[in-house]
XYZ file of C-alpha atoms in Angstrom:
660
model
C -23.159 -11.078 -4.347
C -26.239 -11.770 -6.381
C -29.453 -9.894 -5.853
C -32.891 -9.774 -7.214
C -35.255 -6.998 -8.351
C -38.902 -7.324 -8.930
C -40.156 -7.237 -12.447
C -41.547 -3.760 -11.526
C -38.140 -2.262 -10.331
C -35.839 -0.594 -12.712
C -34.032 1.742 -10.577
C -31.302 -0.193 -8.485
C -29.174 2.703 -7.433
C -29.962 5.762 -5.376
C -29.388 8.108 -8.242
C -32.008 8.471 -10.833
C -31.346 5.953 -13.514
C -33.733 5.423 -16.597
C -34.646 1.933 -17.888
C -32.814 2.680 -20.966
C -29.352 3.339 -19.023
C -29.443 -0.342 -17.502
C -27.663 -3.141 -19.265
C -30.970 -4.836 -20.815
C -28.957 -5.492 -24.100
C -28.393 -8.934 -22.664
C -32.134 -9.556 -22.015
C -31.887 -12.078 -24.777
C -30.085 -14.112 -22.283
C -32.141 -15.095 -18.999
C -31.336 -17.475 -15.966
C -33.461 -20.159 -15.026
C -34.534 -21.179 -11.429
C -33.238 -24.594 -10.614
C -31.090 -26.369 -8.113
C -28.163 -25.062 -9.836
C -29.044 -21.553 -10.035
C -26.572 -19.989 -8.057
C -23.592 -21.721 -9.498
C -24.875 -20.807 -13.116
C -25.622 -17.286 -12.030
C -21.869 -16.803 -10.447
C -20.545 -18.218 -13.724
C -22.935 -15.746 -15.993
C -22.127 -12.714 -13.932
C -18.267 -13.484 -14.209
C -18.483 -13.261 -17.806
C -21.005 -10.061 -17.712
C -20.375 -8.214 -14.394
C -22.617 -5.124 -15.139
C -25.601 -7.192 -16.485
C -29.106 -7.114 -15.488
C -30.665 -10.252 -16.521
C -34.282 -11.377 -16.358
C -35.007 -14.633 -14.054
C -37.569 -17.230 -15.016
C -38.996 -20.437 -13.749
C -38.925 -23.845 -15.779
C -42.011 -22.507 -17.752
C -40.637 -19.445 -18.934
C -42.596 -17.145 -16.664
C -40.764 -14.035 -15.670
C -40.126 -13.975 -11.846
C -37.823 -10.790 -11.540
C -34.362 -9.464 -12.337
C -31.023 -10.505 -11.069
C -27.766 -8.594 -10.968
C -24.309 -8.868 -9.155
C -23.744 -6.208 -6.175
C -19.949 -7.333 -6.495
C -17.817 -5.079 -4.229
C -17.262 -5.525 -0.718
C -18.789 -8.853 0.334
C -15.705 -11.215 -0.044
C -15.205 -10.832 3.872
C -18.788 -12.317 4.425
C -18.399 -14.602 1.655
C -15.433 -16.414 3.256
C -16.879 -16.287 6.934
C -20.010 -18.038 5.658
C -17.468 -20.847 4.332
C -15.738 -20.987 7.451
C -18.749 -21.388 9.383
C -19.152 -24.799 7.744
C -16.201 -26.336 9.504
C -17.324 -28.299 12.460
C -15.145 -26.045 14.986
C -16.928 -22.927 14.114
C -20.268 -24.461 14.144
C -19.540 -26.112 17.731
C -18.430 -22.618 18.803
C -21.363 -20.773 17.400
C -23.799 -23.263 19.079
C -22.036 -22.535 22.544
C -22.096 -18.800 22.307
C -25.842 -18.670 21.379
C -27.089 -21.305 23.366
C -30.372 -19.659 23.691
C -30.946 -19.664 19.876
C -33.390 -22.197 18.551
C -34.703 -20.457 15.346
C -33.181 -18.523 12.503
C -35.170 -16.012 10.831
C -34.338 -14.935 7.626
C -36.056 -11.784 5.951
C -35.383 -11.459 2.147
C -33.408 -13.583 -0.049
C -30.297 -13.028 -1.922
C -26.992 -14.787 -2.409
C -25.749 -14.375 1.094
C -29.177 -15.230 2.575
C -29.110 -18.397 0.679
C -25.757 -19.366 1.973
C -26.658 -18.712 5.559
C -29.682 -20.839 5.127
C -27.411 -23.837 3.985
C -24.953 -23.074 6.693
C -27.510 -23.020 9.460
C -29.678 -26.105 7.848
C -26.445 -27.992 8.232
C -25.877 -26.889 12.024
C -29.656 -28.130 12.740
C -31.514 -24.767 13.290
C -35.167 -24.593 12.821
C -35.383 -21.822 10.025
C -38.094 -19.380 9.087
C -37.989 -17.675 5.969
C -39.918 -14.496 4.823
C -40.095 -13.364 1.369
C -41.913 -14.573 -1.783
C -38.319 -15.151 -3.539
C -37.977 -17.937 -1.456
C -40.804 -19.788 -3.116
C -38.944 -19.208 -6.443
C -36.990 -22.131 -5.107
C -39.725 -24.148 -3.448
C -38.594 -23.015 0.090
C -41.806 -21.958 1.959
C -42.313 -20.296 5.487
C -42.913 -22.563 8.511
C -46.206 -21.914 10.334
C -44.092 -22.455 13.555
C -42.796 -18.785 14.076
C -44.980 -18.258 17.271
C -43.813 -21.236 18.688
C -40.413 -19.755 19.768
C -40.104 -16.679 22.015
C -38.418 -13.637 20.654
C -35.119 -14.213 22.463
C -34.582 -17.630 20.954
C -34.880 -16.193 17.476
C -31.713 -14.922 15.614
C -32.858 -12.327 12.743
C -31.078 -11.722 9.771
C -32.142 -9.104 7.600
C -30.921 -9.980 4.071
C -31.631 -6.629 2.409
C -31.054 -4.401 5.534
C -33.621 -2.348 7.063
C -34.660 1.310 6.689
C -33.373 2.088 9.958
C -29.774 0.694 9.215
C -29.866 2.828 6.077
C -30.712 6.040 7.718
C -28.188 5.033 10.274
C -25.369 5.099 7.560
C -26.229 8.146 6.226
C -28.505 6.911 3.305
C -32.011 6.957 2.363
C -34.823 4.557 2.560
C -33.688 2.884 -1.110
C -33.778 -0.613 -0.794
C -31.088 -1.802 -3.174
C -27.894 -0.607 -1.636
C -25.019 -2.179 0.003
C -26.189 -4.566 2.813
C -22.819 -5.546 4.670
C -24.078 -4.521 8.016
C -27.082 -7.226 7.237
C -24.386 -9.800 7.918
C -22.098 -7.992 10.269
C -22.594 -11.079 12.357
C -20.484 -13.180 10.233
C -17.463 -11.029 10.064
C -17.744 -10.423 14.120
C -17.909 -14.234 14.425
C -15.107 -14.644 12.368
C -13.085 -12.172 14.113
C -13.769 -14.191 17.398
C -12.503 -17.395 15.833
C -9.377 -15.708 14.513
C -8.741 -14.036 18.049
C -9.005 -17.869 19.711
C -6.870 -19.326 17.063
C -4.108 -16.375 17.150
C -4.032 -16.467 20.861
C -3.709 -20.239 21.054
C -0.965 -20.788 18.395
C 1.080 -17.793 19.437
C 1.199 -18.652 23.259
C 2.381 -22.037 21.870
C 5.270 -20.301 19.758
C 6.229 -18.277 22.780
C 5.966 -21.452 25.275
C 8.524 -23.054 22.734
C 10.815 -19.907 23.070
C 10.242 -18.552 19.821
C 10.841 -14.763 19.335
C 7.691 -13.427 18.270
C 6.675 -9.414 17.763
C 3.117 -8.030 16.893
C 3.381 -5.094 14.490
C 0.397 -3.060 14.911
C -1.222 -0.808 12.010
C -4.070 1.499 12.854
C -7.504 0.362 11.491
C -8.257 3.820 10.744
C -5.682 6.791 10.347
C -6.768 9.864 12.368
C -4.857 12.160 10.442
C -4.622 11.591 6.456
C -2.883 13.720 3.916
C -4.383 15.510 1.208
C -3.776 12.661 -1.152
C -4.707 10.115 1.036
C -8.158 12.051 1.781
C -8.618 12.367 -2.034
C -7.883 8.668 -2.768
C -10.461 7.804 -0.187
C -13.127 10.126 -1.183
C -12.643 9.258 -4.959
C -12.544 5.340 -4.017
C -9.033 5.146 -5.900
C -7.549 1.604 -5.145
C -5.021 -0.417 -7.098
C -7.495 -3.176 -7.585
C -10.201 -1.034 -9.231
C -7.345 0.810 -11.538
C -6.142 -3.064 -12.560
C -9.834 -4.293 -13.231
C -10.574 -4.289 -17.182
C -14.005 -3.287 -16.431
C -12.728 0.084 -14.523
C -14.829 3.010 -16.139
C -12.696 5.935 -14.858
C -9.219 4.476 -15.155
C -7.901 7.507 -17.040
C -8.852 9.700 -13.982
C -7.689 7.431 -11.350
C -4.425 6.677 -13.092
C -3.059 10.198 -11.795
C -3.763 9.450 -8.095
C -2.446 5.834 -8.308
C 0.906 7.113 -10.071
C 1.201 9.790 -7.402
C 0.733 7.435 -4.595
C 2.768 4.329 -5.688
C 4.839 5.901 -8.176
C 4.599 5.337 -11.980
C 7.245 3.490 -12.734
C 6.738 1.028 -9.759
C 2.911 0.484 -10.804
C 4.133 -0.440 -14.408
C 7.015 -2.713 -13.002
C 4.418 -4.620 -10.897
C 2.228 -5.121 -13.685
C 5.073 -6.106 -16.194
C 6.623 -8.174 -13.474
C 3.571 -10.657 -12.675
C 0.331 -8.825 -13.848
C -1.077 -8.623 -10.268
C -0.972 -6.232 -7.290
C 1.653 -7.709 -5.249
C 5.190 -7.336 -6.869
C 5.060 -10.185 -9.281
C 7.403 -13.381 -9.822
C 9.386 -14.917 -6.934
C 8.560 -12.000 -4.408
C 7.465 -14.064 -1.536
C 7.418 -17.642 -0.405
C 4.032 -19.480 0.363
C 3.889 -21.285 3.557
C 5.023 -24.718 3.180
C 7.404 -24.278 0.300
C 10.838 -22.731 1.186
C 12.320 -24.161 -1.924
C 13.133 -21.381 -4.829
C 13.949 -18.538 -2.379
C 15.022 -15.456 -4.507
C 16.126 -12.989 -2.211
C 19.471 -12.959 -3.585
C 21.948 -15.622 -4.888
C 23.381 -15.844 -1.158
C 21.940 -18.627 0.886
C 20.711 -17.864 4.512
C 20.720 -20.140 7.661
C 18.670 -17.733 9.936
C 15.076 -16.347 8.702
C 12.754 -13.795 9.909
C 9.209 -14.550 8.815
C 6.901 -11.652 8.146
C 3.346 -12.758 8.366
C 0.211 -10.910 7.372
C -2.294 -9.956 5.152
C -1.873 -7.135 2.197
C 1.290 -5.196 3.711
C 2.988 -8.592 4.456
C 2.346 -9.460 0.706
C 3.912 -6.641 -0.805
C 0.835 -4.949 -2.005
C 1.234 -2.591 -4.817
C 4.911 -2.581 -4.698
C 8.015 -4.206 -6.455
C 9.919 -6.878 -4.479
C 12.540 -4.398 -3.457
C 9.808 -1.731 -2.597
C 7.884 -4.080 -0.497
C 7.873 -4.114 3.335
C 9.817 -7.656 3.090
C 12.458 -5.873 0.527
C 12.816 -3.118 2.842
C 13.346 -5.308 5.880
C 15.906 -7.328 3.940
C 18.263 -4.304 3.075
C 18.361 -3.761 7.002
C 19.187 -7.266 8.048
C 21.039 -8.785 5.262
C 24.358 -7.974 7.111
C 23.290 -10.232 9.955
C 23.000 -13.225 7.694
C 19.172 -13.340 8.109
C 16.541 -13.773 5.022
C 13.316 -12.439 5.199
C 10.481 -14.690 4.110
C 6.827 -13.094 3.710
C 4.064 -15.724 4.393
C 0.489 -14.185 3.392
C -2.204 -15.080 5.766
C -5.390 -12.744 5.689
C -6.495 -11.834 8.856
C -10.149 -12.842 8.394
C -9.155 -16.496 7.512
C -8.473 -17.984 11.128
C -8.496 -21.760 9.441
C -5.491 -20.661 7.425
C -3.739 -19.050 10.453
C -4.315 -21.947 12.471
C -3.258 -24.606 9.942
C -0.236 -22.789 8.054
C 1.181 -21.204 11.516
C 2.172 -24.655 12.277
C 3.736 -25.433 9.066
C 6.508 -22.708 9.619
C 10.002 -24.372 10.303
C 11.437 -22.277 13.125
C 14.616 -22.500 14.587
C 16.057 -20.918 18.082
C 17.580 -17.763 16.092
C 14.611 -17.272 13.798
C 12.330 -14.368 14.365
C 8.542 -13.979 13.629
C 6.886 -10.498 12.846
C 3.244 -10.569 12.643
C 1.743 -7.427 10.981
C -2.052 -6.728 11.308
C -4.767 -4.219 12.511
C -5.761 -5.720 15.738
C -3.930 -6.333 19.235
C -5.302 -9.555 19.584
C -4.195 -10.053 23.166
C -5.398 -7.914 26.162
C -3.033 -5.751 27.729
C -0.865 -7.505 30.240
C -1.828 -11.270 29.029
C 0.995 -12.037 26.918
C 4.674 -12.063 26.633
C 4.439 -11.276 23.045
C 6.432 -7.968 22.101
C 4.254 -5.469 20.376
C 5.229 -2.463 18.238
C 2.492 0.436 17.869
C 2.885 1.731 14.468
C 0.110 4.274 15.016
C 2.382 7.406 15.461
C 3.693 6.631 11.896
C 0.067 7.116 10.144
C -0.687 10.181 12.700
C 2.521 12.110 11.960
C 1.114 15.666 10.448
C 4.306 16.051 8.519
C 4.563 12.732 6.907
C 4.359 12.128 3.118
C 1.474 9.789 1.836
C 2.005 6.371 2.941
C -1.231 4.398 1.941
C -4.017 4.334 -0.346
C -7.674 3.451 0.756
C -6.643 0.951 3.541
C -3.821 1.509 6.149
C -2.535 -1.928 5.302
C -2.034 -0.813 1.447
C 1.160 0.963 1.997
C 2.932 2.278 -0.864
C 7.028 2.281 -1.180
C 7.298 5.166 1.448
C 5.189 3.641 3.964
C 7.146 0.315 3.532
C 10.298 2.273 4.302
C 9.556 4.057 7.351
C 7.766 0.798 8.814
C 10.628 -1.170 8.315
C 13.042 1.275 9.890
C 10.528 1.428 12.763
C 10.444 -2.285 13.483
C 14.248 -2.450 13.000
C 14.856 0.290 15.415
C 12.429 -0.897 18.135
C 12.978 -4.514 17.999
C 14.855 -6.236 15.293
C 18.215 -4.767 15.633
C 18.586 -5.754 19.589
C 16.695 -8.897 19.115
C 19.231 -10.098 16.351
C 22.015 -9.112 18.703
C 20.327 -11.143 21.640
C 19.836 -14.064 19.520
C 23.307 -13.850 18.275
C 24.326 -14.955 21.631
C 22.902 -18.371 21.499
C 25.540 -21.231 21.014
C 23.218 -23.478 18.910
C 20.505 -22.929 16.222
C 17.932 -25.888 16.996
C 14.512 -26.443 15.974
C 11.837 -25.223 18.205
C 9.496 -26.021 15.733
C 9.987 -28.261 12.659
C 6.904 -27.220 10.690
C 6.686 -27.969 6.776
C 9.183 -27.251 4.026
C 7.127 -28.064 1.292
C 3.760 -28.027 -0.073
C 1.279 -31.013 -0.396
C 1.924 -31.619 -4.184
C 5.772 -31.552 -3.764
C 5.362 -33.833 -0.635
C 3.119 -36.169 -3.021
C 5.952 -36.208 -5.548
C 8.713 -37.464 -2.705
C 6.057 -39.893 -1.528
C 6.111 -41.235 -5.269
C 9.904 -41.199 -5.248
C 10.327 -42.975 -2.175
C 7.835 -45.623 -3.070
C 9.511 -46.294 -6.121
C 12.917 -46.827 -4.442
C 11.157 -49.241 -2.374
C 10.020 -51.250 -5.033
C 13.361 -51.270 -6.523
C 14.672 -52.722 -3.451
C 12.259 -55.300 -2.630
C 14.441 -57.995 -1.233
C 15.362 -55.559 1.812
C 14.083 -56.889 5.225
C 11.489 -54.344 6.754
C 12.876 -53.981 10.215
C 16.847 -54.052 9.559
C 19.264 -51.437 10.189
C 19.352 -49.201 7.288
C 22.240 -46.463 6.144
C 22.442 -44.175 3.285
C 25.194 -42.437 1.292
C 24.674 -39.491 -0.948
C 27.456 -39.531 -3.554
C 28.128 -37.410 -6.970
C 30.893 -39.748 -8.039
C 32.477 -37.565 -10.671
C 34.107 -40.109 -11.261
C 33.825 -43.130 -8.964
C 37.046 -43.570 -7.192
C 38.573 -46.353 -4.676
C 37.874 -43.590 -2.039
C 33.887 -44.065 -2.886
C 34.674 -47.728 -2.947
C 36.067 -47.852 0.387
C 33.479 -45.621 2.257
C 30.815 -47.902 0.731
C 32.543 -51.032 1.871
C 32.978 -49.771 5.376
C 29.066 -48.534 5.515
C 28.244 -51.828 4.351
C 29.593 -53.657 6.892
C 28.106 -51.486 9.529
C 24.382 -51.738 8.438
C 22.104 -54.317 7.376
C 21.030 -52.599 4.433
C 22.609 -49.606 2.474
C 21.400 -47.172 -0.163
C 23.691 -45.388 -2.378
C 21.925 -42.378 -3.731
C 23.953 -41.224 -6.801
C 23.357 -37.467 -7.745
C 21.047 -37.488 -10.655
C 21.651 -33.844 -11.528
C 23.291 -33.423 -14.767
C 25.663 -30.541 -13.948
C 28.792 -32.452 -13.276
C 31.830 -33.337 -15.708
C 30.599 -36.794 -15.926
C 27.095 -37.572 -17.224
C 24.491 -39.028 -14.722
C 24.235 -42.280 -16.419
C 27.960 -42.988 -16.499
C 28.175 -42.040 -12.816
C 25.514 -44.534 -11.883
C 26.977 -47.158 -14.180
C 30.468 -46.614 -12.097
C 28.796 -47.053 -8.834
C 26.853 -50.013 -10.074
C 29.934 -51.905 -11.304
C 31.971 -50.803 -8.319
C 29.423 -52.385 -5.768
C 28.109 -55.332 -7.945
C 29.861 -57.528 -5.389
C 28.074 -56.102 -2.047
C 24.757 -58.029 -1.797
C 23.133 -55.652 0.770
C 23.703 -52.441 -1.198
C 21.284 -50.943 -3.839
C 22.228 -48.200 -6.005
C 19.459 -45.568 -6.651
C 18.996 -42.160 -8.457
C 18.805 -39.191 -6.238
C 16.007 -37.757 -7.986
C 14.936 -34.213 -7.729
C 15.038 -33.917 -4.081
C 18.352 -35.482 -2.710
C 21.239 -33.104 -3.164
C 19.948 -31.528 -6.175
C 20.014 -27.774 -7.820
C 16.450 -27.252 -6.233
C 17.732 -27.976 -2.887
C 21.269 -27.019 -2.756
C 22.493 -24.957 -5.890
C 25.966 -23.956 -4.485
C 27.101 -27.737 -4.511
C 27.060 -27.438 -8.281
C 28.835 -24.386 -8.354
C 31.628 -25.040 -5.818
C 34.460 -25.586 -8.208
C 34.060 -21.941 -8.782
C 32.908 -20.625 -5.555
C 34.837 -22.455 -2.982
C 34.818 -19.460 -0.544
C 31.165 -19.168 -0.632
C 28.927 -19.436 2.703
C 26.827 -22.649 2.567
C 23.246 -23.130 3.462
C 22.754 -26.879 3.174
C 19.625 -26.932 5.852
C 17.397 -27.062 2.750
C 18.757 -30.141 1.293
C 19.079 -31.863 4.608
C 15.810 -31.354 5.960
C 14.075 -32.674 3.035
C 16.307 -35.666 3.536
C 15.567 -36.008 7.060
C 11.664 -35.242 6.801
C 10.555 -36.971 3.683
C 13.301 -39.150 2.362
C 14.816 -41.167 5.537
C 11.371 -41.906 7.388
C 9.797 -44.205 4.738
C 12.997 -45.792 3.584
C 13.982 -46.560 7.358
C 17.155 -44.787 7.303
C 18.642 -44.392 10.649
C 22.366 -43.591 9.412
C 24.129 -41.594 7.138
C 27.569 -42.040 6.038
C 30.033 -39.461 4.797
C 33.744 -39.274 3.766
C 35.916 -36.861 5.751
C 36.678 -33.853 3.551
C 40.128 -32.062 4.271
C 40.260 -30.012 1.040
C 36.538 -29.052 -0.380
C 35.705 -25.860 1.658
C 31.979 -26.502 0.552
C 31.748 -30.132 1.383
C 33.421 -29.338 4.750
C 30.514 -26.845 5.505
C 27.874 -29.403 4.165
C 29.135 -32.410 6.664
C 29.116 -29.854 9.361
C 25.829 -28.916 8.828
C 24.744 -32.481 8.082
C 25.997 -33.671 11.584
C 23.880 -31.209 13.357
C 20.523 -31.439 11.384
C 20.691 -35.329 11.102
C 21.110 -35.149 15.161
C 17.993 -32.780 15.635
C 15.890 -35.791 13.574
C 17.544 -38.691 15.600
C 19.715 -39.697 12.308
C 23.058 -41.143 13.141
C 25.989 -39.159 11.515
C 29.147 -41.225 10.612
C 32.268 -39.535 9.021
C 34.831 -41.495 7.638
C 38.434 -40.800 7.324
C 39.614 -40.811 3.862
C 42.245 -43.233 2.522
C 45.536 -42.500 0.841
C 47.448 -43.618 -2.400
C 51.158 -42.419 -2.941
C 50.592 -40.365 -0.136
C 47.731 -38.484 -1.736
C 44.177 -38.599 -0.327
C 42.097 -40.100 -3.072
C 39.539 -37.337 -4.311
C 37.510 -37.179 -7.642
C 38.500 -33.648 -8.256
C 42.402 -34.673 -8.420
C 41.340 -37.498 -10.842
C 39.755 -34.782 -13.043
C 42.802 -32.505 -12.552
C 44.955 -35.439 -13.982
C 42.836 -36.017 -16.993
C 42.824 -32.231 -17.759
C 46.864 -32.631 -17.663
C 46.988 -35.582 -19.367
C 48.163 -37.874 -16.598
C 46.006 -40.792 -17.596
C 48.556 -43.473 -16.094
C 48.573 -41.731 -12.994
C 44.565 -41.899 -12.366
C 44.573 -45.621 -12.543
C 46.119 -45.899 -9.166
C 43.080 -43.810 -7.876
C 40.195 -45.455 -9.823
C 38.937 -48.904 -10.755
C 39.118 -50.288 -14.114
C 35.469 -49.804 -15.089
C 35.831 -45.847 -14.129
C 39.171 -45.745 -16.151
C 37.003 -47.023 -19.030
C 34.499 -44.201 -18.609
C 37.336 -41.419 -18.036
C 38.514 -42.577 -21.607
C 35.228 -42.079 -23.401
C 35.459 -38.058 -22.048
C 39.106 -37.515 -23.883
C 37.300 -35.787 -26.715
C 35.368 -33.443 -24.254
C 38.672 -32.679 -22.555
C 40.153 -31.593 -25.905
C 37.323 -29.118 -26.559
C 37.992 -27.588 -23.188
């Protein structure tokens, strides 16, 4: 937060400070009062956070000094941004119906933002203090027109009473969070409303939800925890390049989080939360990195720092500790960061989570948002873990900033008190159906898919708008008479048919050759369009195991990601109502894919048609058998299974075979 000092004031902190000790070495710089002052000042202090810089008017006359009182105001800054939302403003106007005038005493950056917010809400505003005149804003003469109960006071720089109440002195230039407490209090009310509304909706749908409550304040702290609080030790400050006592702080940080762990998170991602691939943002479930195994069932761990893995590597984070406990049940734990003071993010993002009937939602925070007995939401109180006199140190500074030991005991508590039995109960459900479809992908990715489907539509401009549309997704490695039979069957049963040829170049035959074979093999069919599958239809991003099946036939397949992307984002804009597949008696991976496809397509109202394979010379026609014959030099035999155009392509790969 940017604050001001008068030209006569140089002692801005409680302890005695001489003029020479201030960072006046930058006094050759200055900030000019203008409509862009706050943005320019913010940019300046990002470069020089310790600066104490003159403020001048357009004529160059000195008005005062500005400095950045940086720590501790982001909750208020975020809260003021949220108060600009129409929903918040409507609630504020209703809550404070008696208020007709806002009175703001003194000026700093937060006071300026308050002025902006309340002006937008239509309040009459009275400002007091000469610094407002620096910006051309003068006090109105109608202060006495309103009774006291109709005025809402904001003391931007605090009052002597509040300073004494906090145990401080009468020194004016101290932290002033309490002056804007109404912002955070109001924001918490908005969060409570959003939380109760969205969680009740989830409970009404039958979703398994559990609150895991961390105490706001630990009543009993270990010696190390007390020491870290007293010396204001925190991982953020230790990682801050401007930290002045890094050497002293290092020993406490290493003892709390472990030297190896701290160095690992800094090396891994240069951030405080375990580096690369640790948690999955809401609306982007691609690229899950818990392991190479795919999971059908998920546990969503939702919350602020502790859910985000603050101060810990992936394995030591709460998500990582929970994953070790539930891995054997086929669950994947996905951490979703939603800060507890950002009610808008909670409201928007909680709806984006795709949740099935066997999934579990864990919400971890410091507050019980539901009054006792007012909700069926299950609750785990984690306070006893924090107040155990015999425990090790488990957090630094804030109870949500847990270390590996804290994450371990919390994960075990959640598992023993809730997860283990809940997983067993949910396993009795026969089907794993959608209870909340949500969003799988982030906006940028969705826009990429929109561009892709728009391009496909342009390529098939001749297609009638309201006809019956079908689709087949094929690798055609190579194109066989079996593929041709399936396409001809599907083409007879729809008005228009899309053939998506897998574009990923991870097969024996190159994409351009596979694509050409399909085009040549279907050129006589007027209602068929052969198109590339792009990055989102059966690709390595959406289903990596498909491209490793020749080496991992016994692996358990999770095709839900690939299939849900097709059903949500590909089929609707192209009008696809039916998807055709060939029966798969031999390929175990494709068998699983087909069974999951049948289920997921049904969830989205898309018909699933499985066609029996045709045989030739008592053998099922398959691309894998053709490749096997090629490897064994049985060139004459494969001519019975593939069109002549495919045979020409196969001959091109003789050199490749000889090198294998």
